[in-house]
Coordinates of C-alpha atoms in Angstrom, one line a residue:
X234 CA 17.6 147.2 -150.0
X235 CA 15.2 145.1 -151.9
X236 CA 14.0 141.5 -151.5
X237 CA 14.0 138.6 -154.1
X238 CA 13.4 135.0 -154.1
X239 CA 13.7 134.2 -158.0
X240 CA 16.4 134.4 -160.5
X241 CA 14.1 134.8 -164.0
X242 CA 17.5 135.8 -166.1
X243 CA 16.5 138.0 -168.9
X244 CA 12.8 137.5 -168.4
X245 CA 10.7 139.9 -166.5
X246 CA 10.2 138.2 -163.2
X247 CA 6.7 140.3 -162.7
X248 CA 5.1 140.0 -166.2
X249 CA 1.8 141.2 -164.7
X250 CA 3.3 144.7 -164.0
X251 CA 5.1 145.0 -167.2
X252 CA 2.2 144.2 -169.3
X253 CA -0.4 146.3 -167.4
X254 CA 1.6 149.3 -166.2
X255 CA 1.1 152.3 -168.7
X256 CA 2.1 156.0 -168.7
X257 CA -0.7 158.0 -170.5
X258 CA -0.9 161.8 -170.4
X259 CA -0.9 163.5 -167.0
X260 CA -4.5 165.0 -167.5
X261 CA -5.6 161.5 -168.3
X262 CA -4.0 159.8 -165.4
X263 CA -5.3 162.5 -162.8
X264 CA -9.0 162.4 -164.3
X265 CA -9.3 159.0 -164.0
X266 CA -7.9 158.7 -160.6
X267 CA -10.3 161.4 -159.6
X268 CA -13.3 159.9 -161.2
X269 CA -12.3 156.4 -159.5
X270 CA -12.2 158.1 -156.1
X271 CA -15.7 159.8 -156.7
X272 CA -17.2 156.5 -157.8
X273 CA -15.9 154.6 -154.5
X274 CA -16.5 157.4 -152.0
X275 CA -15.5 155.2 -149.4
X276 CA -11.9 154.2 -148.4
X277 CA -9.8 152.7 -145.6
X278 CA -7.6 155.6 -144.1
X279 CA -4.6 154.2 -142.4
X280 CA -2.8 156.0 -139.5
X281 CA -0.1 155.1 -136.9
X282 CA -1.2 154.5 -133.3
X283 CA 0.6 156.9 -131.4
X284 CA 1.0 154.7 -128.1
X285 CA 2.3 151.7 -130.0
X286 CA 3.5 152.6 -133.2
X287 CA 1.0 150.0 -135.1
X288 CA -1.0 151.1 -138.1
X289 CA -4.7 151.1 -137.9
X290 CA -7.2 151.5 -140.7
X291 CA -10.5 152.9 -140.5
X292 CA -13.5 153.1 -143.0
X293 CA -14.1 156.9 -144.1
X294 CA -16.4 158.6 -146.5
X295 CA -14.8 161.3 -148.8
X296 CA -16.5 164.9 -147.9
X297 CA -14.7 167.0 -150.7
X298 CA -12.0 167.9 -152.6
X299 CA -9.6 170.8 -153.1
X300 CA -6.2 171.5 -154.8
X301 CA -8.1 170.9 -158.2
X302 CA -9.3 167.5 -157.0
X303 CA -6.3 166.0 -155.8
X304 CA -6.3 166.8 -152.2
X305 CA -9.0 164.9 -150.2
X306 CA -11.3 166.2 -147.2
X307 CA -13.0 164.0 -144.4
X308 CA -15.2 164.9 -141.6
X309 CA -14.0 163.6 -138.4
X310 CA -14.8 164.0 -134.5
X311 CA -11.8 165.7 -133.0
X312 CA -12.2 163.5 -129.8
X313 CA -11.6 160.3 -131.9
X314 CA -8.3 157.9 -131.9
X315 CA -7.4 158.9 -135.3
X316 CA -7.0 162.7 -134.4
X317 CA -4.4 161.4 -131.5
X318 CA -2.7 159.5 -134.4
X319 CA -2.2 162.2 -136.9
X320 CA -1.3 164.8 -134.2
X321 CA 1.7 162.6 -133.4
X322 CA 2.4 161.2 -137.0
X323 CA 0.7 162.9 -140.0
X324 CA 1.8 160.5 -142.5
X325 CA -1.1 159.0 -144.0
X326 CA -2.6 156.4 -146.6
X327 CA -6.0 156.2 -148.1
X328 CA -7.0 153.0 -149.9
X329 CA -10.0 152.7 -152.3
X330 CA -11.5 149.5 -153.6
X331 CA -14.2 148.3 -156.0
X332 CA -15.7 144.8 -156.0
X333 CA -14.4 144.5 -159.4
X334 CA -10.9 144.6 -158.1
X335 CA -10.3 148.1 -159.2
X336 CA -8.0 150.0 -156.6
X337 CA -6.4 153.1 -155.5
X338 CA -3.8 153.7 -153.2
X339 CA -3.1 157.2 -152.3
X340 CA -0.2 158.4 -149.6
X341 CA 0.1 161.9 -148.5
X342 CA 0.4 164.3 -145.4
X343 CA -2.8 165.1 -143.4
X344 CA -3.9 168.2 -141.3
X345 CA -6.6 168.7 -138.9
X346 CA -8.4 171.7 -139.8
X347 CA -10.7 173.1 -137.1
X348 CA -11.4 176.5 -138.8
X349 CA -15.2 177.0 -138.4
X350 CA -15.8 178.7 -141.7
X351 CA -14.4 175.9 -143.6
X352 CA -16.4 173.2 -141.6
X353 CA -19.5 175.1 -142.4
X354 CA -18.8 174.9 -145.9
X355 CA -18.6 171.3 -145.8
X356 CA -20.8 170.3 -143.5
X357 CA -23.5 167.5 -143.8
X358 CA -26.7 167.2 -141.7
X359 CA -25.7 163.5 -141.7
X360 CA -23.0 164.1 -139.1
X361 CA -25.7 164.7 -136.5
X362 CA -26.3 160.8 -136.5
X363 CA -22.9 160.1 -135.8
X364 CA -22.0 162.4 -133.3
X365 CA -25.4 163.1 -131.4
X366 CA -26.7 165.8 -129.7
X367 CA -25.4 165.8 -126.0
X368 CA -28.1 168.2 -124.8
X369 CA -25.7 171.0 -123.6
X370 CA -26.8 173.4 -126.3
X371 CA -23.3 173.2 -127.6
X372 CA -22.2 169.6 -128.6
X373 CA -25.2 168.9 -130.8
X374 CA -23.8 167.5 -133.9
X375 CA -24.5 171.0 -135.7
X376 CA -22.2 172.9 -137.7
X377 CA -20.8 174.9 -134.7
X378 CA -20.3 171.5 -132.7
X379 CA -16.4 172.1 -131.6
X380 CA -16.1 168.2 -132.1
X381 CA -16.6 168.2 -135.9
X382 CA -13.4 168.9 -137.7
X383 CA -11.7 168.3 -141.1
X384 CA -9.0 166.0 -141.9
X385 CA -7.4 167.4 -145.2
X386 CA -5.0 165.0 -147.1
X387 CA -2.5 166.5 -149.2
X388 CA -1.6 163.7 -151.8
X389 CA 2.1 163.0 -152.4
X390 CA 1.9 159.9 -154.5
X391 CA -0.9 157.9 -155.9
X392 CA -1.0 154.4 -157.8
X393 CA -3.9 152.8 -159.2
X394 CA -5.4 150.0 -161.5
X395 CA -8.8 150.5 -163.3
X396 CA -10.3 148.1 -165.7
X397 CA -9.3 148.0 -169.4
X398 CA -12.4 146.1 -170.4
X399 CA -15.5 148.0 -171.8
X400 CA -17.4 145.2 -170.5
X401 CA -15.8 145.3 -166.9
X402 CA -15.6 142.2 -164.9
X403 CA -17.0 140.0 -167.7
X404 CA -14.0 141.1 -170.1
X405 CA -11.4 140.5 -167.2
X406 CA -13.1 137.1 -166.5
X407 CA -12.7 136.0 -170.1
X408 CA -8.9 137.4 -170.2
X409 CA -8.2 135.9 -166.7
X410 CA -9.6 132.4 -168.2
X411 CA -7.5 132.8 -171.2
X412 CA -4.4 133.2 -169.2
X413 CA -5.0 130.3 -166.9
X414 CA -5.3 128.1 -170.1
X415 CA -2.4 129.5 -172.2
X416 CA -0.3 130.8 -169.6
X417 CA -0.2 134.0 -171.0
X418 CA -0.1 137.0 -168.4
X419 CA -3.6 138.6 -168.1
X420 CA -4.0 142.2 -169.5
X421 CA -6.8 143.6 -167.5
X422 CA -6.0 146.6 -165.6
X423 CA -4.5 150.3 -166.2
X424 CA -2.1 150.3 -164.0
X425 CA -0.7 153.6 -163.3
X426 CA 1.4 155.8 -160.8
X427 CA 1.7 159.4 -160.0
X428 CA 4.6 160.9 -158.3
X429 CA 4.7 163.7 -156.0
X430 CA 5.9 166.2 -158.9
X431 CA 2.9 165.5 -161.1
X432 CA 0.7 165.6 -158.2
X433 CA 1.8 169.1 -157.4
X434 CA 1.8 170.1 -160.9
X435 CA -2.1 169.3 -160.9
X436 CA -2.3 171.1 -157.9
X437 CA -0.7 174.5 -159.2
X438 CA -2.0 174.4 -162.6
X439 CA -5.1 172.4 -163.4
X440 CA -4.5 169.7 -165.4
X441 CA -8.0 167.9 -165.3
X442 CA -10.9 168.3 -167.5
X443 CA -13.7 169.3 -164.3
X444 CA -12.9 170.1 -160.7
X445 CA -15.4 168.5 -158.6
X446 CA -16.4 169.3 -155.0
X447 CA -19.2 167.5 -153.1
X448 CA -20.2 167.1 -149.6
X449 CA -22.0 163.7 -149.2
X450 CA -23.2 162.2 -146.2
X451 CA -20.5 161.2 -143.4
X452 CA -19.7 157.8 -143.3
X453 CA -19.6 158.0 -139.7
X454 CA -17.2 154.9 -138.9
X455 CA -14.5 157.5 -137.9
X456 CA -16.6 159.5 -135.3
X457 CA -15.9 157.2 -132.3
X458 CA -12.8 155.3 -133.1

């Protein structure tokens, strides 16, 4: 089932997609996605509220990556609303955005990881600022605090748009202005899509030039929501 509100005959109804979509080598597509995610660091994580079925998004900071850089890991407070959401429905979406208009949307399956060895591996002292020390000798925001868990997102599909212009926003603005004057669709982005089989291939046999793994400070907007 699809929606349409126009009949353009033999002409492309969505010339922006037609002009900007490209299909380079898999290694280039994945490398550019990973580099963009690293550059952005912050994303909106969308889950489904268990009690109502409505969607909700929260700002999260990337903590680390696994699966040759394709699977993403976030810190979380086990007592926050998002863990209830994911326990009920583990379908998830991550949306990254830059002020330039570049963006990435990653859909996947989330799992809640409570293994202390892995929590310690990705622990950041910045977590203390968000969880606080409850003064009971156990819930202190440290690596052994049972409230600190991980959300691992196994990417299933991804789509993203990064700028074509070497001059970034300035080049895009010029291209956009040309389009306004001439009516020619602007070619400003590299619009790409990665399906499940492509991402799985990268997880099993590395197709990227470098695997990144970092533990940046926790964004914390997730700890109490």
